CSV table of C-alpha atoms and ligand atoms in Angstrom, one decimal:
chain,number,residue,atom,x,y,z
A,18,MET,CA,0.0,0.1,-0.1
A,19,PRO,CA,1.5,3.4,-1.0
A,20,HIS,CA,1.7,6.0,1.9
A,21,ASN,CA,2.9,9.9,2.0
A,22,ILE,CA,3.4,12.5,4.5
A,23,ASP,CA,1.3,15.8,5.0
A,24,LEU,CA,3.9,17.8,7.1
A,25,HIS,CA,2.3,20.7,8.9
A,26,ALA,CA,5.6,22.4,8.9
A,27,VAL,CA,5.5,22.7,5.0
A,28,THR,CA,4.4,25.6,3.1
A,29,GLY,CA,3.1,24.1,0.0
A,30,PRO,CA,0.4,21.9,-1.3
A,31,GLY,CA,-0.7,19.2,0.8
A,32,GLY,CA,2.0,19.9,3.2
A,33,GLY,CA,4.0,17.6,0.6
A,34,ALA,CA,1.5,14.9,0.5
A,35,ALA,CA,1.6,14.6,-3.6
A,36,SER,CA,5.3,14.9,-3.7
A,37,SER,CA,5.9,12.2,-0.9
A,38,LEU,CA,3.3,9.4,-2.2
A,39,THR,CA,5.7,6.4,-2.3
A,40,ALA,CA,4.7,3.0,-3.6
A,41,PRO,CA,6.2,-0.2,-1.8
A,42,GLY,CA,9.7,-0.4,-2.9
A,43,HIS,CA,10.0,3.0,-4.1
A,44,THR,CA,11.6,6.3,-2.6
A,45,SER,CA,10.7,9.8,-2.8
A,46,VAL,CA,12.6,13.1,-2.4
A,47,PHE,CA,11.4,16.6,-2.1
A,48,SER,CA,12.7,19.7,-0.1
A,49,PHE,CA,11.1,22.3,1.6
A,50,LYS,CA,11.9,25.4,3.6
A,51,THR,CA,10.9,25.8,7.3
A,52,LEU,CA,9.4,29.3,7.2
A,53,ASN,CA,7.7,29.2,10.8
A,54,PRO,CA,9.1,28.2,14.1
A,55,GLY,CA,6.9,26.0,16.1
A,56,LEU,CA,5.9,22.5,16.9
A,57,TYR,CA,4.4,20.8,14.0
A,58,VAL,CA,2.3,17.5,13.5
A,59,TYR,CA,3.1,15.3,10.2
A,60,HIS,CA,0.8,12.5,9.3
A,61,CYS,CA,0.0,10.2,6.4
A,62,ALA,CA,-2.5,11.5,4.0
A,63,THR,CA,-3.0,8.7,1.6
A,64,SER,CA,-6.6,7.8,1.1
A,65,PRO,CA,-8.6,6.8,3.1
A,66,VAL,CA,-6.8,9.3,5.2
A,67,GLY,CA,-8.6,8.8,8.4
A,68,MET,CA,-7.7,5.0,8.1
A,69,HIS,CA,-4.0,5.6,7.8
A,70,ILE,CA,-3.9,8.2,10.9
A,71,ALA,CA,-6.0,5.9,12.8
A,72,ASN,CA,-3.3,3.2,12.4
A,73,GLY,CA,-0.9,5.7,14.0
A,74,MET,CA,1.0,7.4,11.0
A,75,TYR,CA,2.0,10.3,12.7
A,76,GLY,CA,4.5,12.3,14.6
A,77,LEU,CA,5.9,15.8,15.4
A,78,ILE,CA,8.6,18.1,13.8
A,79,LEU,CA,10.1,20.9,16.0
A,80,VAL,CA,11.1,23.7,14.1
A,81,GLU,CA,13.3,25.7,16.6
A,82,PRO,CA,13.4,29.5,16.4
A,83,LYS,CA,16.7,30.9,15.1
A,84,ASP,CA,18.1,31.2,18.4
A,85,GLY,CA,16.7,28.1,20.0
A,86,LEU,CA,14.2,27.5,22.6
A,87,PRO,CA,15.3,28.4,26.3
A,88,GLU,CA,17.2,25.7,28.0
A,89,VAL,CA,15.5,23.4,30.0
A,90,ASP,CA,17.0,20.2,32.0
A,91,ARG,CA,14.6,17.7,30.4
A,92,GLU,CA,12.7,17.6,27.2
A,93,TYR,CA,10.4,14.7,26.5
A,94,TYR,CA,7.9,13.8,23.6
A,95,VAL,CA,4.2,13.0,24.4
A,96,MET,CA,1.9,12.3,21.5
A,97,GLN,CA,-1.8,11.2,21.9
A,98,GLY,CA,-3.6,9.3,19.5
A,99,ASP,CA,-7.1,7.5,19.5
A,100,PHE,CA,-7.8,4.0,18.2
A,101,TYR,CA,-10.6,1.9,16.9
A,102,THR,CA,-10.6,-1.8,17.3
A,103,LYS,CA,-13.0,-4.5,16.3
A,104,GLY,CA,-12.7,-5.8,19.9
A,105,GLY,CA,-13.4,-3.7,22.7
A,106,TYR,CA,-10.6,-2.1,25.3
A,107,GLY,CA,-8.2,-4.8,26.4
A,108,GLU,CA,-9.4,-7.6,24.4
A,109,PRO,CA,-6.5,-10.0,23.6
A,110,GLY,CA,-5.1,-10.8,20.2
A,111,LEU,CA,-4.7,-8.8,17.0
A,112,GLN,CA,-7.4,-6.5,16.5
A,113,PRO,CA,-8.3,-5.2,13.2
A,114,PHE,CA,-9.2,-1.6,12.4
A,115,ASP,CA,-13.0,-0.7,12.8
A,116,MET,CA,-13.8,1.7,10.3
A,117,LYS,CA,-17.7,2.3,11.9
A,118,LYS,CA,-16.3,3.2,15.2
A,119,ALA,CA,-13.8,5.4,13.7
A,120,ILE,CA,-16.4,7.2,11.6
A,121,ASP,CA,-18.6,7.4,14.8
A,122,GLU,CA,-15.6,8.8,16.7
A,123,HIS,CA,-16.1,6.0,19.4
A,124,ALA,CA,-12.7,5.2,20.4
A,125,ASP,CA,-11.6,1.9,22.3
A,126,TYR,CA,-8.3,3.3,23.1
A,127,VAL,CA,-7.0,6.8,23.7
A,128,VAL,CA,-3.3,6.6,24.4
A,129,PHE,CA,-0.1,8.5,24.7
A,130,ASN,CA,3.0,7.5,22.5
A,131,GLY,CA,1.4,4.5,20.6
A,132,SER,CA,0.0,2.0,23.3
A,133,VAL,CA,-1.4,1.7,26.8
A,134,GLY,CA,1.3,2.2,29.4
A,135,ALA,CA,4.0,3.6,26.9
A,136,LEU,CA,4.6,6.2,29.6
A,137,ALA,CA,3.4,4.7,32.7
A,138,GLY,CA,4.9,2.5,35.4
A,139,ALA,CA,8.2,1.2,34.5
A,140,ASN,CA,7.9,3.7,31.3
A,141,ALA,CA,7.6,6.7,33.5
A,142,LEU,CA,9.5,9.9,32.3
A,143,LYS,CA,11.8,11.0,35.0
A,144,ALA,CA,12.7,14.3,36.5
A,145,GLU,CA,14.7,15.7,39.6
A,146,VAL,CA,13.5,18.2,42.2
A,147,GLY,CA,14.3,21.5,41.0
A,148,GLU,CA,14.5,20.7,37.3
A,149,ASN,CA,12.5,22.5,34.4
A,150,VAL,CA,10.8,20.0,32.1
A,151,ARG,CA,9.4,20.7,28.6
A,152,LEU,CA,6.9,18.4,27.0
A,153,PHE,CA,6.4,18.2,23.3
A,154,VAL,CA,2.8,17.2,23.4
A,155,GLY,CA,1.2,16.5,20.0
A,156,ASN,CA,-2.2,14.9,19.1
A,157,GLY,CA,-2.5,12.7,16.0
A,158,GLY,CA,-6.2,12.2,16.4
A,159,PRO,CA,-7.7,11.3,14.1
A,160,ASN,CA,-10.7,12.5,15.9
A,161,LEU,CA,-10.3,13.5,19.4
A,162,VAL,CA,-9.5,16.6,21.1
A,163,SER,CA,-7.0,16.4,24.0
A,164,SER,CA,-7.5,18.3,27.5
A,165,PHE,CA,-4.0,17.8,28.2
A,166,HIS,CA,-3.2,18.0,32.0
A,167,VAL,CA,-0.6,16.8,34.4
A,168,ILE,CA,-2.1,15.9,37.9
A,169,GLY,CA,0.1,17.3,40.6
A,170,GLU,CA,1.5,20.3,38.3
A,171,ILE,CA,0.8,23.6,37.0
A,172,PHE,CA,2.2,24.4,33.7
A,173,ASP,CA,4.5,27.7,34.3
A,174,LYS,CA,4.3,28.3,30.4
A,175,VAL,CA,2.2,27.1,27.7
A,176,TYR,CA,3.2,27.5,24.0
A,177,VAL,CA,-0.3,27.9,22.7
A,178,GLU,CA,-1.0,25.6,20.0
A,179,GLY,CA,2.8,25.1,19.7
A,180,GLY,CA,3.4,28.6,18.5
A,181,LYS,CA,5.2,31.6,19.7
A,182,LEU,CA,2.5,32.9,22.0
A,183,VAL,CA,3.3,31.9,25.8
A,184,ASN,CA,0.5,31.6,28.3
A,185,ASN,CA,1.4,31.4,32.1
A,186,HIS,CA,0.0,29.3,35.1
A,187,ILE,CA,-2.0,26.9,33.1
A,188,GLN,CA,-3.9,24.1,34.6
A,189,THR,CA,-5.1,22.1,31.3
A,190,THR,CA,-4.6,23.1,27.7
A,191,LEU,CA,-6.3,21.8,24.6
A,192,VAL,CA,-4.4,20.1,21.7
A,193,PRO,CA,-6.5,19.9,18.9
A,194,ALA,CA,-6.5,16.8,16.4
A,195,GLY,CA,-3.6,17.5,14.1
A,196,GLY,CA,-2.3,20.0,16.4
A,197,ALA,CA,0.5,20.4,19.3
A,198,THR,CA,1.6,22.4,22.3
A,199,MET,CA,4.6,22.8,24.3
A,200,VAL,CA,4.4,22.8,28.2
A,201,GLU,CA,7.1,23.8,30.7
A,202,PHE,CA,7.1,23.5,34.5
A,203,LYS,CA,9.6,23.2,37.3
A,204,VAL,CA,9.1,20.1,39.6
A,205,ASP,CA,9.4,21.4,43.0
A,206,VAL,CA,8.5,18.3,45.2
A,207,PRO,CA,9.0,14.5,44.9
A,208,GLY,CA,6.2,12.2,43.7
A,209,ASP,CA,4.0,10.6,41.0
A,210,LEU,CA,3.0,13.2,38.5
A,211,VAL,CA,0.2,11.8,36.2
A,212,MET,CA,-0.4,13.1,32.7
A,213,VAL,CA,-4.0,12.8,31.5
A,214,ASP,CA,-6.2,13.8,28.9
A,215,HIS,CA,-8.7,15.3,31.4
A,216,SER,CA,-11.7,14.1,29.2
A,217,ILE,CA,-11.2,11.6,32.2
A,218,PHE,CA,-12.6,8.4,31.1
A,219,ARG,CA,-10.3,8.3,28.5
A,220,ALA,CA,-7.4,8.3,31.0
A,221,PHE,CA,-8.7,5.6,33.4
A,222,ASN,CA,-10.5,3.5,30.7
A,223,LYS,CA,-9.0,4.1,27.7
A,224,GLY,CA,-5.5,4.3,28.3
A,225,ALA,CA,-4.6,8.2,28.2
A,226,LEU,CA,-2.6,8.1,31.1
A,227,GLY,CA,1.3,8.5,31.8
A,228,ASN,CA,3.7,9.1,34.5
A,229,ILE,CA,6.5,11.5,35.6
A,230,THR,CA,8.4,10.0,38.4
A,231,VAL,CA,10.0,13.1,40.5
A,232,THR,CA,12.8,12.2,42.9
A,233,GLY,CA,14.6,14.3,45.3
A,234,PRO,CA,14.0,16.0,48.7
A,235,GLU,CA,10.7,17.0,49.9
A,236,ASN,CA,9.9,20.6,50.6
A,237,LYS,CA,7.1,20.3,53.2
A,238,GLU,CA,6.3,24.2,52.6
A,239,ILE,CA,5.1,23.6,49.1
A,240,TYR,CA,3.5,20.2,49.7
A,241,SER,CA,3.0,18.8,53.4
A,242,GLY,CA,2.4,15.2,52.5
A,243,LYS,CA,0.5,12.7,53.1
A,244,GLN,CA,1.8,11.3,49.9
A,245,MET,CA,0.5,8.1,48.6
A,246,ASP,CA,2.1,5.9,46.1
A,247,ALA,CA,0.3,5.5,42.8
A,248,VAL,CA,-3.0,7.0,43.7
A,249,TYR,CA,-4.0,7.2,40.2
A,250,LEU,CA,-4.1,3.8,38.2
A,251,PRO,CA,-5.8,2.7,35.0
A,252,GLU,CA,-9.1,1.2,35.9
A,253,GLY,CA,-9.1,-1.5,33.0
A,254,SER,CA,-11.8,-3.1,31.0
A,255,ALA,CA,-13.9,-4.6,33.7
A,256,ILE,CA,-15.4,-1.5,34.8
A,257,GLN,CA,-16.4,-0.1,31.6
A,258,SER,CA,-18.1,-3.7,30.6
A,259,VAL,CA,-21.3,-1.8,30.2
A,260,ASP,CA,-23.3,-3.9,27.7
A,261,THR,CA,-22.8,-2.1,24.3
A,262,GLY,CA,-24.9,-4.8,22.4
A,263,LYS,CA,-23.9,-7.2,19.7
A,264,ALA,CA,-22.7,-5.8,16.3
A,265,PRO,CA,-25.6,-6.2,13.9
A,266,ALA,CA,-25.5,-8.9,11.2
A,267,PRO,CA,-24.3,-7.5,7.9
A,268,VAL,CA,-27.1,-6.4,5.6
A,269,VAL,CA,-26.7,-8.6,2.4
A,270,ALA,CA,-27.0,-7.1,-1.2
A,271,GLN,CA,-30.4,-8.3,-2.8
A,272,THR,CA,-30.0,-6.9,-6.2
A,273,LYS,CA,-27.2,-5.9,-8.6
A,274,GLU,CA,-27.9,-2.2,-7.8
A,275,GLU,CA,-27.5,-3.0,-4.2
A,276,LYS,CA,-24.1,-4.9,-4.9
A,277,ILE,CA,-22.9,-2.0,-6.9
A,278,LYS,CA,-23.7,0.4,-4.0
A,279,PHE,CA,-22.1,-1.7,-1.3
A,280,GLY,CA,-19.3,-2.6,-3.6
A,281,GLN,CA,-18.3,1.1,-4.0
A,282,ARG,CA,-17.8,1.3,-0.1
A,283,VAL,CA,-15.8,-1.6,0.1
A,284,TYR,CA,-13.7,-0.4,-2.9
A,285,GLU,CA,-13.1,3.1,-1.1
A,286,ALA,CA,-12.1,1.4,2.2
A,287,ASN,CA,-9.9,-1.4,0.8
A,288,CYS,CA,-8.6,-1.0,-2.9
A,289,GLN,CA,-8.6,2.6,-3.6
A,290,ALA,CA,-5.4,3.1,-1.7
A,291,CYS,CA,-3.5,0.9,-4.2
A,292,HIS,CA,-5.7,1.3,-7.4
A,293,GLN,CA,-6.7,4.8,-6.9
A,294,ALA,CA,-9.9,6.7,-7.5
A,295,GLY,CA,-11.5,5.9,-10.7
A,296,GLY,CA,-9.5,2.8,-10.8
A,297,VAL,CA,-6.6,4.2,-12.6
A,298,GLY,CA,-3.9,2.7,-10.9
A,299,ILE,CA,-0.4,4.2,-10.6
A,300,ALA,CA,2.2,3.5,-13.3
A,301,GLY,CA,4.7,0.8,-12.5
A,302,ALA,CA,3.2,-0.2,-9.2
A,303,PHE,CA,-0.4,-0.7,-9.4
A,304,PRO,CA,-2.4,-1.8,-12.6
A,305,PRO,CA,-5.7,-0.2,-13.6
A,306,LEU,CA,-9.1,-1.6,-12.8
A,307,ALA,CA,-10.9,0.9,-15.3
A,308,ALA,CA,-11.3,-0.7,-18.9
A,309,SER,CA,-9.0,-3.7,-17.4
A,310,ASP,CA,-8.9,-6.3,-20.2
A,311,TYR,CA,-7.5,-8.7,-17.4
A,312,LEU,CA,-10.4,-8.3,-15.2
A,313,ASN,CA,-13.0,-8.3,-17.9
A,314,GLU,CA,-11.8,-11.6,-19.3
A,315,ASP,CA,-12.5,-13.6,-16.3
A,316,HIS,CA,-14.6,-12.3,-13.3
A,317,LYS,CA,-14.0,-15.5,-11.2
A,318,ARG,CA,-10.3,-15.0,-11.7
A,319,ALA,CA,-10.6,-11.5,-10.0
A,320,ALA,CA,-12.4,-13.3,-7.0
A,321,ASN,CA,-9.4,-15.4,-7.0
A,322,VAL,CA,-7.0,-12.7,-7.1
A,323,ILE,CA,-8.7,-10.8,-4.2
A,324,VAL,CA,-9.2,-13.9,-2.2
A,325,HIS,CA,-5.7,-15.3,-2.6
A,326,GLY,CA,-3.5,-12.4,-3.4
A,327,LEU,CA,-1.4,-12.3,-6.8
A,328,SER,CA,2.2,-12.0,-7.6
A,329,GLY,CA,4.2,-12.6,-10.6
A,330,GLU,CA,4.1,-11.2,-14.2
A,331,ILE,CA,0.6,-10.1,-15.7
A,332,THR,CA,-0.4,-8.4,-18.7
A,333,VAL,CA,-3.0,-5.6,-18.3
A,334,ASN,CA,-4.2,-3.6,-21.4
A,335,GLY,CA,-0.8,-4.3,-23.2
A,336,THR,CA,1.3,-3.4,-20.1
A,337,LYS,CA,3.3,-5.9,-17.9
A,338,TRP,CA,3.0,-5.6,-14.3
A,339,ASN,CA,5.3,-7.6,-11.9
A,340,SER,CA,4.2,-6.8,-8.4
A,341,VAL,CA,2.4,-8.2,-5.3
A,342,MET,CA,-1.2,-7.7,-4.2
A,343,PRO,CA,-1.8,-8.9,-1.0
A,344,ALA,CA,-4.8,-11.4,-0.1
A,345,MET,CA,-7.6,-9.2,1.2
A,346,ILE,CA,-9.3,-10.2,4.4
A,347,LEU,CA,-13.0,-9.5,3.3
A,348,SER,CA,-16.1,-11.6,3.6
A,349,ASP,CA,-17.5,-13.4,0.2
A,350,ASN,CA,-20.4,-10.9,0.3
A,351,ASP,CA,-17.9,-7.8,0.2
A,352,ILE,CA,-16.0,-9.3,-2.4
A,353,ALA,CA,-18.9,-10.2,-4.6
A,354,ASN,CA,-19.9,-6.8,-4.3
A,355,VAL,CA,-16.7,-4.9,-4.9
A,356,ILE,CA,-16.3,-7.0,-8.2
A,357,THR,CA,-19.8,-6.2,-9.3
A,358,TYR,CA,-19.0,-2.4,-8.6
A,359,VAL,CA,-15.9,-2.4,-10.4
A,360,LEU,CA,-17.1,-4.5,-13.5
A,361,ASN,CA,-20.0,-1.8,-13.6
A,362,SER,CA,-17.6,1.1,-13.3
A,363,TRP,CA,-15.1,3.0,-15.3
A,364,ASP,CA,-15.6,1.6,-18.8
A,365,ASN,CA,-15.5,-1.7,-17.8
A,366,LYS,CA,-18.0,-4.3,-19.6
A,367,GLY,CA,-20.6,-5.0,-16.8
A,368,GLY,CA,-21.4,-8.1,-15.2
A,369,GLU,CA,-22.0,-9.5,-11.7
A,370,ILE,CA,-20.9,-12.3,-9.5
A,371,SER,CA,-22.1,-13.9,-6.4
A,372,PRO,CA,-21.0,-14.6,-2.9
A,373,GLU,CA,-21.4,-18.2,-3.9
A,374,ASP,CA,-18.7,-17.8,-6.9
A,375,VAL,CA,-16.3,-16.1,-4.4
A,376,ALA,CA,-16.8,-19.0,-2.1
A,377,GLU,CA,-15.8,-21.4,-4.9
A,378,GLN,CA,-12.6,-19.4,-5.5
A,379,ARG,CA,-11.6,-19.6,-2.0
A,380,LYS,CA,-11.6,-23.1,-2.2
A,381,ALA,CA,-9.8,-23.0,-5.4
A,382,ALA,CA,-5.8,-22.8,-6.0
A,383,PRO,CA,-4.6,-19.4,-6.4
A,384,ALA,CA,-5.0,-18.3,-10.2
A,385,GLN,CA,-1.4,-17.2,-10.3
A,386,ALA,CA,0.9,-17.5,-7.6
A,387,VAL,CA,4.6,-17.3,-8.6
A,388,PRO,CA,6.7,-17.8,-5.3
A,389,GLY,CA,9.9,-15.9,-5.4
A,390,ALA,CA,9.0,-13.8,-8.6
A,391,HIS,CA,10.6,-11.0,-6.7
B,9,LIG,CU1,-0.3,5.5,5.3
């Protein structure tokens, strides 16, 4: 699957998205001038954009002012993101991405630095009493705005939205999806500071919780005690097992028109990233599905290609392709729908295939598998 990067630090179309679109096995180069100092998000902007971002394809770039930022004792990177999985919070095993939950903005996980606990417990950030700490805080989204707060601290400085404006004495600062901020604070007393998204169920039930362990001498004047260890702990999945109901059974297309309609959605979510909008493909990487003689010649072979994947040399409209299409994990219904959609789009010759045809191909041998063709 190709990817690219939209760097918010770039002045230019798409933040470099078109210039950086790169198919597997390829390399792209472009250059830009950083005109504005600040802390900037970058993210993948390949369609479906939300899906790429929801898979964690983002990060932060710091463009330092000419004279640099003021010196501090510690600098740390904290990046929030929300994740959408077929299973609920904490369900074991590899969890596929859930497009429906993502569209509804119902996050199963909200985390710092990519996973639950990435900055908690043994992975806690560290500081010594008396030190100044700067956190570079970003929010990849894709959906949620963060109410970033450190339990037990007040931000001496907040670089509002990661820019030049500095606000002082802040308890909680907003970090928009696709935005960033820098916060600074001096740690005066020892103990465990807790970074959270103060949309607080996210912290205790969805993972948006990290620690900063501060060591050093007490200062009873600033804070008297009684101090407890680990007051704030994540609560885990048990507590949130409020019944959310079972996923409804999928709606099965009854007519060719419905297949085409449902198939379009399957195409946009699963095929378009490679075969592109309009099925035009990308020269040298992904063959066209528009007016494809290979496709029109044998509809069932197309089902075979989707179920088993395809590698080795093929000829599409007189051009040779020698690449790899991965097997797609889709239901027989989805595959019947997407092929019917493609057959009836973009100058293809029409036609229709059934879920039963797809099931047959699932049992059949791969149409063309040439191991080691690469
Ligand atoms: Cu991507």
